[in-house]
Short mmCIF file of C-alpha atoms and ligand atoms in Angstrom, two decimals:
data_model
loop_
_atom_site.label_atom_id
_atom_site.label_comp_id
_atom_site.label_asym_id
_atom_site.label_seq_id
_atom_site.Cartn_x
_atom_site.Cartn_y
_atom_site.Cartn_z
CA MET X 1 9.38 10.70 29.30
CA THR X 2 10.51 7.95 26.97
CA VAL X 3 10.21 8.98 23.36
CA VAL X 4 8.10 6.59 21.27
CA THR X 5 8.00 7.07 17.51
CA ARG X 6 6.43 4.95 14.83
CA PHE X 7 6.56 4.38 11.11
CA ALA X 8 3.09 3.58 9.83
CA PRO X 9 3.13 2.83 6.11
CA SER X 10 0.05 1.79 4.17
CA PRO X 11 0.96 -1.18 2.00
CA THR X 12 -0.90 0.24 -0.98
CA GLY X 13 2.11 1.16 -3.08
CA MET X 14 5.77 0.25 -2.98
CA LEU X 15 7.83 1.63 -0.13
CA HIS X 16 9.99 4.22 -1.87
CA VAL X 17 12.49 6.86 -0.84
CA GLY X 18 9.83 9.25 0.47
CA GLY X 19 8.54 6.64 2.91
CA VAL X 20 12.06 5.54 3.77
CA ARG X 21 13.01 9.06 4.76
CA THR X 22 9.99 9.31 7.07
CA ALA X 23 10.95 5.96 8.57
CA LEU X 24 14.53 7.10 8.96
CA TYR X 25 13.62 10.32 10.74
CA SER X 26 11.35 8.41 13.14
CA TRP X 27 14.00 5.76 13.76
CA LEU X 28 16.80 8.31 14.19
CA TYR X 29 14.83 10.42 16.60
CA ALA X 30 13.97 7.39 18.74
CA ARG X 31 17.61 6.27 18.73
CA ARG X 32 18.87 9.76 19.46
CA MET X 33 16.52 10.12 22.43
CA GLY X 34 17.11 6.61 23.73
CA GLY X 35 13.47 5.87 22.95
CA LYS X 36 11.45 3.24 21.16
CA PHE X 37 10.63 2.84 17.47
CA ILE X 38 7.49 1.00 16.38
CA LEU X 39 6.59 -0.41 12.98
CA ARG X 40 2.88 -0.46 12.19
CA VAL X 41 1.42 -1.63 8.91
CA GLU X 42 -1.75 0.33 8.13
CA ASP X 43 -3.47 -2.28 6.04
CA THR X 44 -7.13 -1.50 6.67
CA ASP X 45 -7.74 -0.62 3.04
CA ARG X 46 -8.22 -4.22 1.94
CA GLU X 47 -8.77 -3.35 -1.69
CA ARG X 48 -5.58 -1.40 -2.16
CA SER X 49 -3.27 -3.24 0.26
CA THR X 50 -1.13 -5.99 -1.22
CA ASP X 51 1.02 -8.73 0.27
CA GLU X 52 3.80 -7.71 -2.07
CA ALA X 53 3.81 -4.18 -0.66
CA VAL X 54 3.93 -5.59 2.90
CA ARG X 55 6.88 -7.75 1.90
CA VAL X 56 8.73 -4.75 0.45
CA ILE X 57 8.15 -2.85 3.70
CA LEU X 58 9.48 -5.66 5.88
CA ASP X 59 12.39 -6.63 3.60
CA GLY X 60 13.21 -2.99 2.90
CA MET X 61 13.31 -2.05 6.59
CA ALA X 62 15.47 -5.11 7.30
CA TRP X 63 17.87 -4.30 4.47
CA LEU X 64 18.12 -0.69 5.66
CA GLY X 65 18.74 -1.86 9.21
CA LEU X 66 15.90 0.31 10.54
CA THR X 67 15.09 -2.17 13.23
CA ALA X 68 11.83 -1.77 15.13
CA ASP X 69 11.70 -2.21 18.89
CA GLU X 70 8.06 -3.26 18.61
CA GLY X 71 5.97 -4.60 15.77
CA PRO X 72 5.24 -5.05 13.02
CA PHE X 73 1.68 -4.48 14.16
CA TYR X 74 -1.07 -4.91 11.60
CA GLN X 75 -4.21 -2.81 11.85
CA THR X 76 -6.30 -5.60 10.36
CA GLN X 77 -5.52 -7.60 13.50
CA ARG X 78 -6.88 -4.87 15.77
CA PHE X 79 -10.48 -4.56 14.53
CA ASP X 80 -11.94 -5.79 17.83
CA ARG X 81 -10.15 -3.04 19.65
CA TYR X 82 -11.37 -0.37 17.19
CA ARG X 83 -14.96 -1.64 17.50
CA ALA X 84 -14.73 -1.48 21.29
CA VAL X 85 -13.54 2.13 21.18
CA ILE X 86 -16.32 3.06 18.74
CA ALA X 87 -18.89 1.50 21.09
CA GLN X 88 -17.40 3.41 23.99
CA MET X 89 -17.53 6.71 22.09
CA LEU X 90 -21.13 6.10 21.02
CA ALA X 91 -22.07 5.36 24.62
CA ALA X 92 -20.35 8.54 25.80
CA GLY X 93 -22.01 10.67 23.11
CA GLN X 94 -18.65 11.47 21.54
CA ALA X 95 -19.79 9.76 18.38
CA TYR X 96 -23.19 9.24 16.81
CA HIS X 97 -24.94 7.25 14.13
CA CYS X 98 -25.54 9.08 10.89
CA TYR X 99 -28.37 7.92 8.63
CA CYS X 100 -27.86 10.41 5.83
CA THR X 101 -27.84 8.69 2.49
CA LYS X 102 -25.20 9.14 -0.12
CA GLU X 103 -27.72 10.85 -2.39
CA GLU X 104 -28.70 13.35 0.30
CA LEU X 105 -25.11 14.18 1.06
CA GLU X 106 -24.30 14.59 -2.61
CA ALA X 107 -27.22 16.98 -3.08
CA VAL X 108 -26.04 19.10 -0.12
CA ARG X 109 -22.54 19.06 -1.46
CA ALA X 110 -23.67 20.27 -4.88
CA GLU X 111 -25.56 23.18 -3.26
CA GLN X 112 -22.55 24.13 -1.16
CA MET X 113 -20.33 24.08 -4.20
CA ALA X 114 -22.83 26.21 -6.13
CA ARG X 115 -22.68 28.76 -3.29
CA LYS X 116 -18.86 28.52 -3.49
CA GLU X 117 -18.76 27.19 0.06
CA LYS X 118 -16.36 24.57 1.26
CA PRO X 119 -18.24 21.25 1.07
CA ARG X 120 -18.88 19.82 4.52
CA TYR X 121 -21.23 17.55 6.40
CA PRO X 122 -24.29 19.63 7.32
CA GLY X 123 -24.76 17.94 10.69
CA ALA X 124 -28.26 16.56 10.05
CA CYS X 125 -27.77 13.61 12.41
CA ARG X 126 -25.54 15.35 14.92
CA HIS X 127 -28.38 16.11 17.26
CA GLY X 128 -29.93 12.68 17.13
CA ARG X 129 -32.09 11.21 14.44
CA GLU X 130 -34.35 8.21 14.47
CA PRO X 131 -32.98 5.15 12.67
CA ARG X 132 -34.24 5.04 9.08
CA ALA X 133 -35.48 1.81 7.64
CA GLY X 134 -33.12 0.28 5.11
CA VAL X 135 -30.24 2.64 5.94
CA GLN X 136 -27.18 1.15 7.60
CA PRO X 137 -25.76 4.10 9.51
CA VAL X 138 -22.15 5.22 9.58
CA VAL X 139 -20.63 6.43 12.84
CA ARG X 140 -19.39 10.02 13.00
CA PHE X 141 -17.13 11.66 15.54
CA ARG X 142 -18.74 14.63 17.27
CA ASN X 143 -16.08 17.22 16.56
CA PRO X 144 -16.11 20.25 18.87
CA ALA X 145 -18.28 22.95 17.27
CA GLU X 146 -16.23 25.87 18.46
CA GLY X 147 -12.71 26.90 19.24
CA ALA X 148 -9.52 26.08 17.46
CA VAL X 149 -6.92 23.36 17.39
CA VAL X 150 -3.31 24.44 17.32
CA VAL X 151 -0.82 21.93 16.00
CA GLU X 152 2.54 22.84 17.51
CA ASP X 153 4.41 21.21 14.69
CA LEU X 154 8.13 20.67 15.16
CA VAL X 155 8.82 21.35 11.49
CA HIS X 156 6.12 23.83 10.48
CA GLY X 157 5.71 25.73 13.72
CA ALA X 158 2.23 26.44 15.12
CA VAL X 159 -0.59 25.73 12.65
CA THR X 160 -4.10 26.73 13.70
CA PHE X 161 -7.30 25.06 12.51
CA GLN X 162 -10.76 26.37 13.38
CA ASN X 163 -13.13 23.67 14.57
CA THR X 164 -15.85 25.17 12.38
CA GLU X 165 -13.72 24.09 9.44
CA LEU X 166 -13.62 20.47 10.54
CA ASP X 167 -16.38 18.03 9.63
CA ASP X 168 -17.81 15.37 11.85
CA LEU X 169 -15.54 12.70 10.55
CA ILE X 170 -16.82 9.21 9.72
CA ILE X 171 -15.05 6.79 12.05
CA ALA X 172 -16.94 3.61 11.06
CA ARG X 173 -18.40 2.85 7.65
CA SER X 174 -21.90 1.45 7.27
CA ASP X 175 -20.44 -2.07 7.19
CA GLY X 176 -18.90 -1.39 10.59
CA THR X 177 -15.29 -1.19 9.44
CA PRO X 178 -13.28 1.59 11.08
CA THR X 179 -11.78 4.35 8.94
CA TYR X 180 -8.18 5.29 8.51
CA ASN X 181 -8.02 8.45 10.67
CA PHE X 182 -9.73 6.68 13.52
CA CYS X 183 -7.43 3.63 13.53
CA VAL X 184 -4.40 5.92 13.61
CA VAL X 185 -5.81 7.65 16.68
CA VAL X 186 -6.52 4.46 18.59
CA ASP X 187 -3.12 3.02 17.69
CA ASP X 188 -1.14 6.12 18.57
CA MET X 189 -2.97 6.20 21.90
CA ASP X 190 -2.62 2.48 22.68
CA MET X 191 0.99 2.32 21.58
CA GLY X 192 1.97 5.32 23.69
CA VAL X 193 3.35 7.22 20.70
CA THR X 194 4.90 10.50 21.87
CA HIS X 195 6.15 11.82 18.52
CA VAL X 196 4.36 11.40 15.22
CA ILE X 197 6.78 12.03 12.38
CA ARG X 198 5.10 11.72 8.99
CA GLY X 199 4.69 13.30 5.58
CA ASP X 200 3.16 16.76 5.52
CA ASP X 201 0.34 15.47 3.31
CA HIS X 202 -1.10 14.36 6.67
CA LEU X 203 -1.04 17.79 8.32
CA ASN X 204 -4.73 18.36 7.56
CA ASN X 205 -5.67 15.15 9.34
CA THR X 206 -3.91 16.19 12.50
CA PRO X 207 -6.47 18.54 14.10
CA ARG X 208 -9.18 15.85 13.69
CA GLN X 209 -6.91 13.23 15.17
CA MET X 210 -6.05 15.53 18.06
CA ASN X 211 -9.72 16.22 18.78
CA MET X 212 -10.43 12.49 18.89
CA LEU X 213 -7.46 11.84 21.18
CA ILE X 214 -8.64 14.56 23.53
CA ALA X 215 -12.17 13.08 23.52
CA LEU X 216 -10.63 9.74 24.46
CA GLY X 217 -8.79 11.33 27.37
CA ALA X 218 -5.35 10.89 25.79
CA THR X 219 -2.69 13.55 25.48
CA PRO X 220 -2.01 14.16 21.78
CA PRO X 221 1.56 13.39 20.76
CA THR X 222 3.95 15.97 19.40
CA TYR X 223 3.77 16.16 15.61
CA ALA X 224 6.44 16.73 13.01
CA HIS X 225 5.27 16.84 9.41
CA VAL X 226 8.16 16.44 7.05
CA PRO X 227 8.05 17.89 3.55
CA MET X 228 7.67 15.96 0.34
CA ILE X 229 10.56 14.80 -1.77
CA LEU X 230 10.39 16.20 -5.27
CA GLY X 231 11.88 14.85 -8.48
CA PRO X 232 14.97 16.58 -9.88
CA ASP X 233 12.62 18.61 -12.11
CA GLY X 234 10.68 19.97 -9.14
CA ALA X 235 7.54 17.88 -9.77
CA LYS X 236 6.20 15.44 -7.19
CA LEU X 237 8.52 12.43 -7.00
CA SER X 238 7.17 9.69 -9.21
CA LYS X 239 8.25 6.39 -10.72
CA ARG X 240 9.74 8.31 -13.58
CA HIS X 241 12.24 9.84 -11.13
CA GLY X 242 13.16 6.57 -9.55
CA ALA X 243 10.45 6.47 -6.90
CA VAL X 244 10.71 2.73 -7.11
CA SER X 245 10.60 0.09 -4.44
CA VAL X 246 13.42 0.61 -1.96
CA LEU X 247 14.60 -2.92 -2.74
CA GLN X 248 15.54 -1.79 -6.21
CA TYR X 249 18.34 0.26 -4.66
CA GLU X 250 19.61 -2.95 -3.15
CA GLU X 251 19.49 -4.63 -6.54
CA GLU X 252 21.33 -1.74 -8.13
CA GLY X 253 24.16 -2.06 -5.66
CA TYR X 254 23.58 0.80 -3.27
CA LEU X 255 24.63 0.44 0.34
CA PRO X 256 21.88 0.96 2.89
CA ASP X 257 24.08 3.39 4.83
CA ALA X 258 24.60 5.47 1.70
CA LEU X 259 20.89 5.62 0.93
CA LEU X 260 20.11 6.60 4.52
CA ASN X 261 22.89 9.20 4.47
CA TYR X 262 21.49 10.63 1.27
CA LEU X 263 17.95 10.76 2.62
CA VAL X 264 18.87 12.27 5.97
CA ARG X 265 20.51 15.18 4.18
CA LEU X 266 17.41 15.85 2.08
CA GLY X 267 15.86 18.51 4.25
CA TRP X 268 18.29 18.36 7.15
CA ALA X 269 21.82 19.65 7.62
CA HIS X 270 24.54 19.50 10.22
CA GLY X 271 27.00 22.23 9.35
CA ASP X 272 28.38 21.35 5.94
CA GLN X 273 29.01 17.69 6.68
CA GLU X 274 27.90 15.50 3.76
CA VAL X 275 29.03 12.02 4.70
CA PHE X 276 27.61 10.51 7.87
CA THR X 277 27.93 7.09 9.40
CA ARG X 278 24.86 5.74 11.09
CA GLU X 279 26.33 6.61 14.49
CA GLU X 280 27.09 10.16 13.38
CA MET X 281 23.54 10.56 12.11
CA ILE X 282 22.12 9.39 15.43
CA ALA X 283 24.39 11.72 17.38
CA ALA X 284 23.63 14.79 15.28
CA PHE X 285 19.99 14.40 14.23
CA ASP X 286 17.19 16.44 15.68
CA ILE X 287 13.74 16.50 14.12
CA LYS X 288 13.44 20.20 15.04
CA ASP X 289 16.19 20.98 12.54
CA VAL X 290 14.31 19.53 9.56
CA ASN X 291 13.64 22.13 6.91
CA LYS X 292 10.01 22.72 5.99
CA ALA X 293 10.66 23.33 2.30
CA ALA X 294 10.43 20.35 -0.03
CA SER X 295 13.70 19.09 -1.43
CA ALA X 296 14.57 17.55 -4.76
CA PHE X 297 15.94 14.08 -5.28
CA ASN X 298 19.35 14.03 -6.95
CA PRO X 299 20.41 10.60 -8.24
CA GLU X 300 23.99 11.72 -9.01
CA LYS X 301 24.54 12.81 -5.47
CA LEU X 302 23.22 9.50 -4.19
CA LEU X 303 25.69 7.72 -6.46
CA TRP X 304 28.54 9.90 -5.23
CA LEU X 305 27.61 9.19 -1.61
CA ASN X 306 27.43 5.51 -2.35
CA GLN X 307 31.02 5.50 -3.49
CA GLN X 308 32.04 7.58 -0.48
CA HIS X 309 30.56 4.91 1.76
CA MET X 310 32.20 2.13 -0.26
CA MET X 311 35.56 3.90 0.17
CA ARG X 312 35.17 4.47 3.89
CA ALA X 313 33.58 1.23 5.04
CA ALA X 314 35.66 -1.52 6.61
CA PRO X 315 36.25 -4.04 3.79
CA ALA X 316 34.81 -6.81 5.97
CA ALA X 317 31.54 -4.87 6.23
CA LEU X 318 31.25 -4.80 2.45
CA VAL X 319 31.83 -8.53 1.99
CA PRO X 320 28.17 -9.56 2.44
CA HIS X 321 27.13 -6.92 -0.09
CA LEU X 322 29.73 -8.04 -2.62
CA ARG X 323 28.73 -11.66 -2.17
CA ALA X 324 25.04 -10.83 -2.64
CA HIS X 325 25.87 -9.20 -5.98
CA LEU X 326 28.26 -11.94 -7.03
CA ARG X 327 25.58 -14.55 -6.39
CA ARG X 328 23.24 -12.68 -8.69
CA ILE X 329 25.68 -13.32 -11.53
CA GLY X 330 26.27 -16.91 -10.50
CA LEU X 331 29.57 -16.41 -8.66
CA ASP X 332 30.61 -16.75 -5.03
CA SER X 333 33.49 -17.39 -2.66
CA GLU X 334 33.82 -17.94 1.05
CA ASP X 335 37.42 -16.83 1.12
CA GLN X 336 37.20 -13.77 3.35
CA PRO X 337 40.73 -12.36 2.78
CA PHE X 338 40.30 -12.85 -0.97
CA LEU X 339 36.96 -11.00 -0.96
CA GLU X 340 38.31 -8.20 1.20
CA GLY X 341 41.32 -7.90 -1.10
CA ILE X 342 39.03 -7.55 -4.11
CA ILE X 343 37.04 -4.85 -2.34
CA VAL X 344 40.15 -2.84 -1.54
CA ALA X 345 41.44 -3.27 -5.09
CA GLN X 346 38.15 -2.40 -6.79
CA ARG X 347 36.41 0.22 -4.73
CA GLU X 348 37.97 3.25 -6.34
CA ARG X 349 36.74 1.98 -9.68
CA ALA X 350 33.13 1.21 -8.94
CA LYS X 351 30.31 3.43 -7.76
CA THR X 352 28.02 0.60 -6.73
CA MET X 353 28.48 -2.88 -5.32
CA LYS X 354 26.80 -4.26 -8.41
CA GLU X 355 29.37 -2.58 -10.61
CA MET X 356 32.13 -3.93 -8.36
CA ALA X 357 30.79 -7.47 -8.71
CA LEU X 358 30.53 -7.15 -12.49
CA ASN X 359 34.06 -5.74 -12.74
CA SER X 360 35.37 -8.57 -10.57
CA ARG X 361 34.09 -11.45 -12.62
CA PHE X 362 37.59 -12.40 -13.80
CA PHE X 363 38.65 -13.10 -10.21
CA PHE X 364 36.11 -15.92 -9.92
CA VAL X 365 35.80 -17.64 -13.26
CA GLU X 366 37.99 -20.56 -14.28
CA ARG X 367 38.95 -19.11 -17.65
CA VAL X 368 38.58 -15.58 -18.94
CA ASP X 369 37.24 -14.70 -22.31
CA ILE X 370 39.64 -12.23 -23.82
CA ASP X 371 38.10 -9.17 -25.36
CA PRO X 372 39.14 -9.34 -29.04
CA LYS X 373 39.76 -5.61 -29.23
CA ALA X 374 42.07 -5.70 -26.22
CA ALA X 375 43.83 -8.74 -27.69
CA ALA X 376 44.34 -7.03 -31.04
CA LYS X 377 45.78 -4.00 -29.31
CA HIS X 378 47.99 -5.59 -26.67
CA LEU X 379 48.68 -9.18 -27.63
CA ALA X 380 49.33 -8.76 -31.30
CA GLY X 381 52.61 -7.30 -32.56
CA GLY X 382 55.26 -7.57 -29.90
CA GLY X 383 52.68 -8.07 -27.17
CA ARG X 384 52.93 -11.81 -27.15
CA ASP X 385 56.72 -11.81 -26.97
CA MET X 386 56.54 -9.42 -24.09
CA LEU X 387 54.03 -11.69 -22.38
CA ALA X 388 56.36 -14.66 -22.82
CA LYS X 389 59.16 -12.73 -21.13
CA VAL X 390 56.88 -11.71 -18.30
CA ARG X 391 55.79 -15.30 -17.88
CA GLU X 392 59.33 -16.53 -17.57
CA ARG X 393 60.18 -14.06 -14.82
CA LEU X 394 56.93 -14.49 -12.94
CA ALA X 395 57.32 -18.26 -12.96
CA ALA X 396 60.66 -17.82 -11.21
CA LEU X 397 59.32 -15.46 -8.55
CA PRO X 398 59.99 -17.05 -5.16
CA GLN X 399 57.34 -15.18 -3.15
CA TRP X 400 54.01 -14.53 -4.88
CA THR X 401 53.16 -11.12 -3.46
CA ALA X 402 52.11 -7.78 -4.91
CA GLU X 403 55.58 -6.39 -4.10
CA GLY X 404 57.26 -9.35 -5.78
CA VAL X 405 55.15 -8.95 -8.93
CA HIS X 406 55.79 -5.23 -8.91
CA GLY X 407 59.55 -5.86 -8.72
CA VAL X 408 59.47 -8.31 -11.65
CA LEU X 409 57.60 -5.91 -13.91
CA ASN X 410 59.76 -2.92 -12.97
CA ASP X 411 62.99 -4.84 -13.49
CA LEU X 412 61.84 -6.11 -16.85
CA ALA X 413 60.76 -2.66 -17.99
CA ALA X 414 64.16 -1.28 -16.92
CA ALA X 415 66.06 -4.09 -18.62
CA LEU X 416 64.18 -3.55 -21.89
CA GLY X 417 64.18 0.21 -21.63
CA ALA X 418 60.39 0.02 -22.05
CA GLY X 419 57.57 1.81 -20.21
CA LEU X 420 55.74 -0.12 -17.53
CA GLY X 421 52.57 -0.02 -19.62
CA LYS X 422 54.21 -1.90 -22.47
CA VAL X 423 55.16 -4.65 -20.05
CA ALA X 424 51.97 -4.74 -18.04
CA GLN X 425 49.23 -4.38 -20.68
CA PRO X 426 49.67 -7.75 -22.42
CA LEU X 427 49.72 -9.35 -18.98
CA ARG X 428 46.61 -7.49 -17.90
CA VAL X 429 44.72 -8.54 -21.00
CA ALA X 430 45.83 -12.14 -20.51
CA VAL X 431 44.70 -12.44 -16.89
CA THR X 432 41.65 -10.17 -16.77
CA GLY X 433 40.45 -10.40 -20.37
CA THR X 434 40.34 -6.62 -20.69
CA ALA X 435 42.66 -3.65 -20.74
CA VAL X 436 41.24 -2.18 -17.51
CA SER X 437 41.70 -3.59 -14.02
CA PRO X 438 42.99 -2.66 -10.59
CA PRO X 439 46.80 -2.28 -10.33
CA ILE X 440 48.32 -5.31 -11.95
CA ASP X 441 50.51 -6.30 -8.97
CA VAL X 442 47.50 -6.35 -6.62
CA THR X 443 45.41 -8.17 -9.22
CA LEU X 444 48.02 -10.89 -9.66
CA ALA X 445 48.56 -11.27 -5.93
CA LEU X 446 44.82 -11.88 -5.52
CA LEU X 447 44.61 -14.27 -8.44
CA GLY X 448 47.51 -16.38 -7.24
CA ARG X 449 50.43 -17.91 -9.10
CA GLU X 450 48.68 -20.89 -10.64
CA ARG X 451 45.74 -19.10 -12.13
CA THR X 452 47.95 -16.28 -13.39
CA LEU X 453 50.35 -18.61 -15.15
CA ALA X 454 47.55 -20.72 -16.60
CA ARG X 455 45.91 -17.63 -18.04
CA ILE X 456 49.17 -16.41 -19.53
CA GLU X 457 49.64 -19.87 -21.06
CA ALA X 458 46.15 -19.75 -22.54
CA ALA X 459 46.73 -16.26 -23.96
CA LEU X 460 50.04 -17.28 -25.47
CA SER X 461 48.45 -20.16 -27.28
CA MET X 462 45.54 -18.09 -28.50
CA PRO X 463 45.63 -17.24 -32.19
CA VAL X 464 45.94 -13.49 -32.63
CA GLY X 465 46.21 -11.90 -36.02
CA ASP X 466 49.57 -10.07 -36.10
N1 LIG Y 501 -0.42 5.20 6.68
C1 LIG Y 501 -0.10 6.54 6.35
C2 LIG Y 501 0.65 6.61 5.04
O1 LIG Y 501 1.20 5.61 4.60
C3 LIG Y 501 0.75 7.23 7.42
C4 LIG Y 501 -0.08 7.63 8.57
C5 LIG Y 501 0.62 8.26 9.69
O2 LIG Y 501 1.86 8.26 9.72
O3 LIG Y 501 -0.07 8.72 10.58
O4 LIG Y 501 0.68 7.64 4.43
#
């Protein structure tokens, strides 16, 4: 059997980390099993669905690299199919028209509540009722009246629901539009979904969906309901905790692999391994190993993992990410070795790609603005004289390499009996504008002779109060 999984977000809110983790588990399981992964946009709620939310889903999935083998399918494009199935179920007696009015149902509900009973549809139309003038009927599914449904959930184990607890669900509203639980059923059946992996807030829908699938002659898929993600304070994850659009992580400079790595570990473990490549995740993941307890989102750990991925990735793989962040601050370069060099020089010092881009500004601009504090500290006093000496020796350097620069600075420090810092700091301030940068030899090698000397020149002619 080929495994078919799907991610079926409703575009009613922004795709955030909770949804991404569900998508990831579905994608990973399909990849692990050599199966198929489908993307389905559940946009039947026209009032709450937005184009912006659809865009975040599509762009977010693309940025994460969670590529679908089929789709995106849109439920709003499948209404004819849903209507046909409703007609078929009505004809087979598996569904029926219900003419109960809202007022009647509310009155029944109030009585049930007063008797402390669970509110449920009383079944007035279940056994056939004449059409009532002026009432547009809804269509209800004829749920089995007896027996039980057992959901053999891969995360929660067997969960039993008594059919007497399940209402005759409305599958079409009085305006004829199909309802959410029904569309899911038709889609999962038509799309040959074998494994439904979704949030455990849907567990209560599952027995109804299974009953409908059975009525339609389909074999229900295997279900895995994954737990919620909580905020660091244990409350349901909300905007306050960073439950923002997944694209915001892109903007903040996170790597998709780091975010996926973080999310896979929330509720799943493989020994004590923390850092996973995509390939390692695929090889090790099994939905059966997902923990059923909810887990809390930890932004510091995500940041730590991000840097781990920045440190381990091939520099070439990080170039597109660096360029994307450089462009946001109006900078760019197509010089691949230069960009890779910057990545290697900077990645120990930045936790995000955004931070790396911001720290690397001085590599791209024509002239640096020198931080006055750094100038006062390192260019005043003897700093400028030191810089002039450095300039002289650097200008005479035959081969402009990191080793060459290193040799010049070491020799000068030895000749003057000074520490390397005394020699290097004025130079660092002159070429980077600040007192903090990657190792000075690497920095100069990347900047090149001309730019380095021009910046030293500019610093030497800058007025600094001594
Ligand atoms: N559309 C549902 C949601 O966004 C998911 C339904 C499902 O996976 O069956 O919560």
